[in-house]
Amino acid sequence: GAGVSQSPRYKVAKRGQDVALRCDPISGHVSLFWYQQALGQGPEFLTYFQNEAQLDKSGLPSDRFFAERPEGSVSTLKIQRTQQEDSAVYLCASSFMGTNEKLFFGSGTQLSVL
Amino acid sequence: GENVEQHPSTLSVQEGDSAVIKCTYSDSASNYFPWYKQELGKRPQLIIDIRSNVGEKKDQRIAVTLNKTAKHFSLHITETQPEDSAVYFCAAPSPENDYKLSFGAGTTVTVRA
């Protein structure tokens, strides 16, 4: 595709509901990142994949958060039993190289937990 | 991890004037410093980046300068235009895991016509 694609663009969930956020990176990009962006703040690192391997999940806030990239392309971020504090924009980014350089971001999924 | 501080948080400039945003970082081993621009409701986009082996890099009206001794880097926008209005984020990598970027809190730049 032309860029990193994320879906859905907006998600409203009731507290306690499970949600799944999808990221389609640029074809051929090795690295894939998930970031969380609270209102008025910079993105905060959640997790990092190199191809299908999840090399770092240290930024995931709790064990309710789970991410996967089974075939080294599309990635899904799942949040179980959503809480109000999970409300944020979830950004996906990819890069061709296996580093943090030249990241291409998606438009994000804005999650609102009521 | 890296601690990145960004100033100012908001900046209002007259069209045609210059805008300068400064970031400081905590770890002297950091070696890559990107700047991202995020327009309202849109995705962050890389506008310029610099590696630690150079002190300055320019791309048309945008420049980034790096002072490794003082551990700060700055974004300079000259001849500002209305389309420069956006939130700008600096970032620096965590030295123990350089794939992990720490972002500043952002600077909201408003260019007044």
CSV table of C-alpha atoms in Angstrom, one decimal:
chain,number,residue,atom,x,y,z
A,1,GLY,CA,0.0,0.0,0.0
A,2,ALA,CA,0.9,3.7,-0.1
A,3,GLY,CA,1.4,4.0,3.6
A,4,VAL,CA,0.7,2.5,7.0
A,5,SER,CA,-2.9,1.7,7.4
A,6,GLN,CA,-4.7,1.3,10.7
A,7,SER,CA,-8.3,0.3,11.5
A,8,PRO,CA,-10.6,1.1,12.9
A,9,ARG,CA,-10.0,4.9,12.9
A,10,TYR,CA,-12.2,5.3,15.9
A,11,LYS,CA,-13.4,2.8,18.5
A,12,VAL,CA,-15.7,3.4,21.4
A,13,ALA,CA,-15.8,0.6,23.9
A,14,LYS,CA,-17.7,0.0,27.1
A,15,ARG,CA,-15.5,-0.6,30.1
A,16,GLY,CA,-14.7,-4.3,30.4
A,17,GLN,CA,-15.0,-4.9,26.6
A,18,ASP,CA,-12.2,-6.5,24.6
A,19,VAL,CA,-10.9,-4.6,21.5
A,20,ALA,CA,-8.6,-5.4,18.6
A,21,LEU,CA,-6.7,-2.8,16.7
A,22,ARG,CA,-5.2,-3.6,13.3
A,23,CYS,CA,-2.1,-2.3,11.6
A,24,ASP,CA,-1.1,-2.9,7.9
A,25,PRO,CA,2.5,-1.7,7.6
A,26,ILE,CA,4.2,-0.7,4.4
A,27,SER,CA,5.0,-3.8,2.4
A,28,GLY,CA,8.5,-5.1,3.0
A,29,HIS,CA,9.1,-3.1,6.2
A,30,VAL,CA,11.0,-5.2,8.7
A,31,SER,CA,10.3,-3.2,11.8
A,32,LEU,CA,6.8,-2.5,13.3
A,33,PHE,CA,6.1,-0.5,16.4
A,34,TRP,CA,3.1,0.3,18.5
A,35,TYR,CA,2.9,3.6,20.4
A,36,GLN,CA,0.3,5.1,22.7
A,37,GLN,CA,-0.4,8.8,22.5
A,38,ALA,CA,-2.4,10.5,25.2
A,39,LEU,CA,-4.1,13.8,24.5
A,40,GLY,CA,-1.5,16.6,24.3
A,41,GLN,CA,1.5,14.3,24.8
A,42,GLY,CA,4.1,12.6,22.6
A,43,PRO,CA,3.8,9.0,21.6
A,44,GLU,CA,4.9,6.4,24.2
A,45,PHE,CA,6.5,3.2,23.2
A,46,LEU,CA,4.5,0.0,23.7
A,47,THR,CA,6.1,-2.8,21.7
A,48,TYR,CA,8.4,-3.6,18.8
A,49,PHE,CA,8.5,-6.4,16.2
A,50,GLN,CA,11.2,-7.3,13.8
A,51,ASN,CA,9.5,-9.4,11.2
A,52,GLU,CA,7.3,-11.8,13.2
A,53,ALA,CA,9.4,-11.7,16.3
A,54,GLN,CA,8.3,-9.5,19.2
A,55,LEU,CA,11.6,-8.3,20.5
A,56,ASP,CA,10.4,-5.9,23.1
A,57,LYS,CA,7.1,-5.6,24.9
A,58,SER,CA,8.3,-3.6,27.9
A,59,GLY,CA,6.0,-0.7,27.2
A,60,LEU,CA,2.8,-2.6,27.4
A,61,PRO,CA,1.0,-1.1,30.4
A,62,SER,CA,-0.4,-4.4,31.8
A,63,ASP,CA,-1.0,-8.0,30.9
A,64,ARG,CA,-4.4,-6.9,29.4
A,65,PHE,CA,-2.4,-5.7,26.4
A,66,PHE,CA,-1.2,-8.2,23.8
A,67,ALA,CA,0.3,-7.7,20.4
A,68,GLU,CA,1.1,-10.1,17.6
A,69,ARG,CA,2.5,-10.1,14.0
A,70,PRO,CA,2.2,-13.8,13.1
A,71,GLU,CA,3.4,-13.6,9.5
A,72,GLY,CA,5.7,-10.6,9.7
A,73,SER,CA,3.3,-8.2,8.1
A,74,VAL,CA,-0.1,-7.3,9.6
A,75,SER,CA,-0.1,-6.7,13.3
A,76,THR,CA,-2.9,-6.7,15.9
A,77,LEU,CA,-2.9,-5.0,19.2
A,78,LYS,CA,-5.5,-6.5,21.6
A,79,ILE,CA,-6.7,-5.0,24.8
A,80,GLN,CA,-8.7,-7.1,27.1
A,81,ARG,CA,-11.2,-5.9,29.7
A,82,THR,CA,-10.7,-2.2,28.7
A,83,GLN,CA,-10.5,0.4,31.4
A,84,GLN,CA,-11.0,4.2,31.1
A,85,GLU,CA,-7.3,4.8,31.4
A,86,ASP,CA,-6.8,2.9,28.1
A,87,SER,CA,-8.4,5.8,26.3
A,88,ALA,CA,-5.8,7.2,23.9
A,89,VAL,CA,-4.7,7.2,20.3
A,90,TYR,CA,-2.8,4.0,19.4
A,91,LEU,CA,-0.3,4.6,16.6
A,92,CYS,CA,1.4,2.0,14.5
A,93,ALA,CA,4.7,2.7,12.7
A,94,SER,CA,6.9,0.7,10.4
A,95,SER,CA,10.4,1.1,9.0
A,96,PHE,CA,12.3,-0.7,6.2
A,97,MET,CA,15.4,-1.1,8.4
A,98,GLY,CA,15.5,-3.0,11.6
A,99,THR,CA,15.9,0.2,13.6
A,100,ASN,CA,14.0,3.3,14.8
A,101,GLU,CA,15.1,5.4,11.8
A,102,LYS,CA,12.7,6.7,9.1
A,103,LEU,CA,9.5,5.6,10.8
A,104,PHE,CA,6.3,5.8,8.9
A,105,PHE,CA,3.3,6.3,11.1
A,106,GLY,CA,-0.3,5.3,10.6
A,107,SER,CA,-3.1,7.7,11.3
A,108,GLY,CA,-3.9,5.8,14.5
A,109,THR,CA,-6.9,4.4,16.2
A,110,GLN,CA,-8.6,6.7,18.7
A,111,LEU,CA,-9.9,4.5,21.5
A,112,SER,CA,-12.5,5.9,23.9
A,113,VAL,CA,-13.5,3.7,26.8
A,114,LEU,CA,-16.7,4.7,28.5
B,1,GLY,CA,15.6,4.9,29.2
B,2,GLU,CA,16.0,8.2,27.5
B,3,ASN,CA,14.4,11.3,29.1
B,4,VAL,CA,13.6,14.0,26.4
B,5,GLU,CA,12.5,17.4,27.4
B,6,GLN,CA,11.0,19.8,24.8
B,7,HIS,CA,10.5,23.6,25.0
B,8,PRO,CA,8.5,25.6,24.5
B,9,SER,CA,5.2,23.8,24.7
B,10,THR,CA,3.5,26.4,22.5
B,11,LEU,CA,4.9,28.9,20.1
B,12,SER,CA,3.1,31.6,18.1
B,13,VAL,CA,5.0,33.4,15.3
B,14,GLN,CA,4.2,35.9,12.7
B,15,GLU,CA,4.2,34.6,9.1
B,16,GLY,CA,7.7,35.0,7.7
B,17,ASP,CA,9.4,34.9,11.1
B,18,SER,CA,11.5,32.1,12.4
B,19,ALA,CA,10.6,29.4,14.9
B,20,VAL,CA,13.0,27.5,17.1
B,21,ILE,CA,12.2,24.5,19.3
B,22,LYS,CA,14.7,23.0,21.7
B,23,CYS,CA,15.0,19.5,23.1
B,24,THR,CA,17.4,18.1,25.7
B,25,TYR,CA,18.2,14.5,26.3
B,26,SER,CA,19.8,12.7,29.2
B,27,ASP,CA,22.1,10.0,27.8
B,28,SER,CA,25.3,11.0,26.1
B,29,ALA,CA,25.4,7.7,24.1
B,30,SER,CA,22.2,8.7,22.1
B,31,ASN,CA,23.2,9.0,18.4
B,32,TYR,CA,20.0,9.7,16.3
B,33,PHE,CA,17.6,12.6,16.7
B,34,PRO,CA,14.5,12.8,14.5
B,35,TRP,CA,11.8,15.5,14.4
B,36,TYR,CA,8.2,14.7,13.6
B,37,LYS,CA,5.4,17.0,12.5
B,38,GLN,CA,1.8,16.2,13.4
B,39,GLU,CA,-1.0,18.2,11.9
B,40,LEU,CA,-4.3,18.2,13.8
B,41,GLY,CA,-5.9,14.8,13.6
B,42,LYS,CA,-3.2,13.4,11.3
B,43,ARG,CA,-0.3,11.0,11.6
B,44,PRO,CA,3.2,12.1,12.7
B,45,GLN,CA,5.5,12.6,9.8
B,46,LEU,CA,9.3,12.7,9.8
B,47,ILE,CA,10.5,16.1,8.6
B,48,ILE,CA,14.2,15.9,9.4
B,49,ASP,CA,16.7,13.8,11.4
B,50,ILE,CA,20.3,14.1,12.4
B,51,ARG,CA,22.9,11.6,13.5
B,52,SER,CA,25.4,12.4,16.2
B,53,ASN,CA,28.4,12.6,13.9
B,54,VAL,CA,27.2,15.9,12.4
B,55,GLY,CA,26.4,19.2,14.0
B,56,GLU,CA,23.8,20.6,11.6
B,57,LYS,CA,21.6,19.5,8.8
B,58,LYS,CA,19.4,21.6,6.5
B,59,ASP,CA,16.5,20.9,4.2
B,60,GLN,CA,15.1,24.0,2.6
B,61,ARG,CA,13.5,26.0,5.3
B,62,ILE,CA,14.1,23.5,8.0
B,63,ALA,CA,17.3,22.9,9.9
B,64,VAL,CA,18.4,20.9,12.9
B,65,THR,CA,21.4,21.6,15.1
B,66,LEU,CA,23.0,19.3,17.6
B,67,ASN,CA,25.2,20.1,20.6
B,68,LYS,CA,26.5,16.9,22.0
B,69,THR,CA,28.4,18.5,24.8
B,70,ALA,CA,25.3,20.2,26.1
B,71,LYS,CA,23.1,17.3,25.1
B,72,HIS,CA,20.5,19.4,23.3
B,73,PHE,CA,19.2,19.6,19.7
B,74,SER,CA,17.0,22.3,18.1
B,75,LEU,CA,14.7,22.6,15.2
B,76,HIS,CA,14.8,25.8,13.2
B,77,ILE,CA,12.0,26.8,10.8
B,78,THR,CA,12.7,29.9,8.7
B,79,GLU,CA,10.3,32.1,6.7
B,80,THR,CA,7.3,30.4,8.4
B,81,GLN,CA,4.1,29.8,6.5
B,82,PRO,CA,0.6,29.0,7.6
B,83,GLU,CA,1.1,25.4,6.6
B,84,ASP,CA,3.9,25.1,9.2
B,85,SER,CA,1.2,25.3,11.9
B,86,ALA,CA,1.2,21.9,13.7
B,87,VAL,CA,2.6,20.0,16.7
B,88,TYR,CA,6.3,19.2,16.4
B,89,PHE,CA,7.9,16.3,18.4
B,90,CYS,CA,11.5,15.6,18.9
B,91,ALA,CA,12.8,12.2,19.8
B,92,ALA,CA,15.9,10.3,20.9
B,93,PRO,CA,16.6,6.6,21.2
B,94,SER,CA,17.1,4.7,24.3
B,95,PRO,CA,20.8,3.7,24.4
B,96,GLU,CA,20.2,0.2,25.7
B,97,ASN,CA,17.6,-0.5,23.0
B,98,ASP,CA,18.2,2.0,20.2
B,99,TYR,CA,15.1,0.9,18.3
B,100,LYS,CA,13.0,2.5,21.1
B,101,LEU,CA,12.3,6.2,20.6
B,102,SER,CA,11.4,8.5,23.5
B,103,PHE,CA,9.4,11.5,22.3
B,104,GLY,CA,9.2,14.9,23.8
B,105,ALA,CA,5.8,16.3,24.9
B,106,GLY,CA,5.5,18.3,21.7
B,107,THR,CA,5.4,22.0,20.7
B,108,THR,CA,2.3,23.5,19.2
B,109,VAL,CA,3.3,26.0,16.6
B,110,THR,CA,0.9,28.6,15.3
B,111,VAL,CA,1.8,30.8,12.4
B,112,ARG,CA,-0.2,34.0,12.4
B,113,ALA,CA,-1.0,35.4,8.9
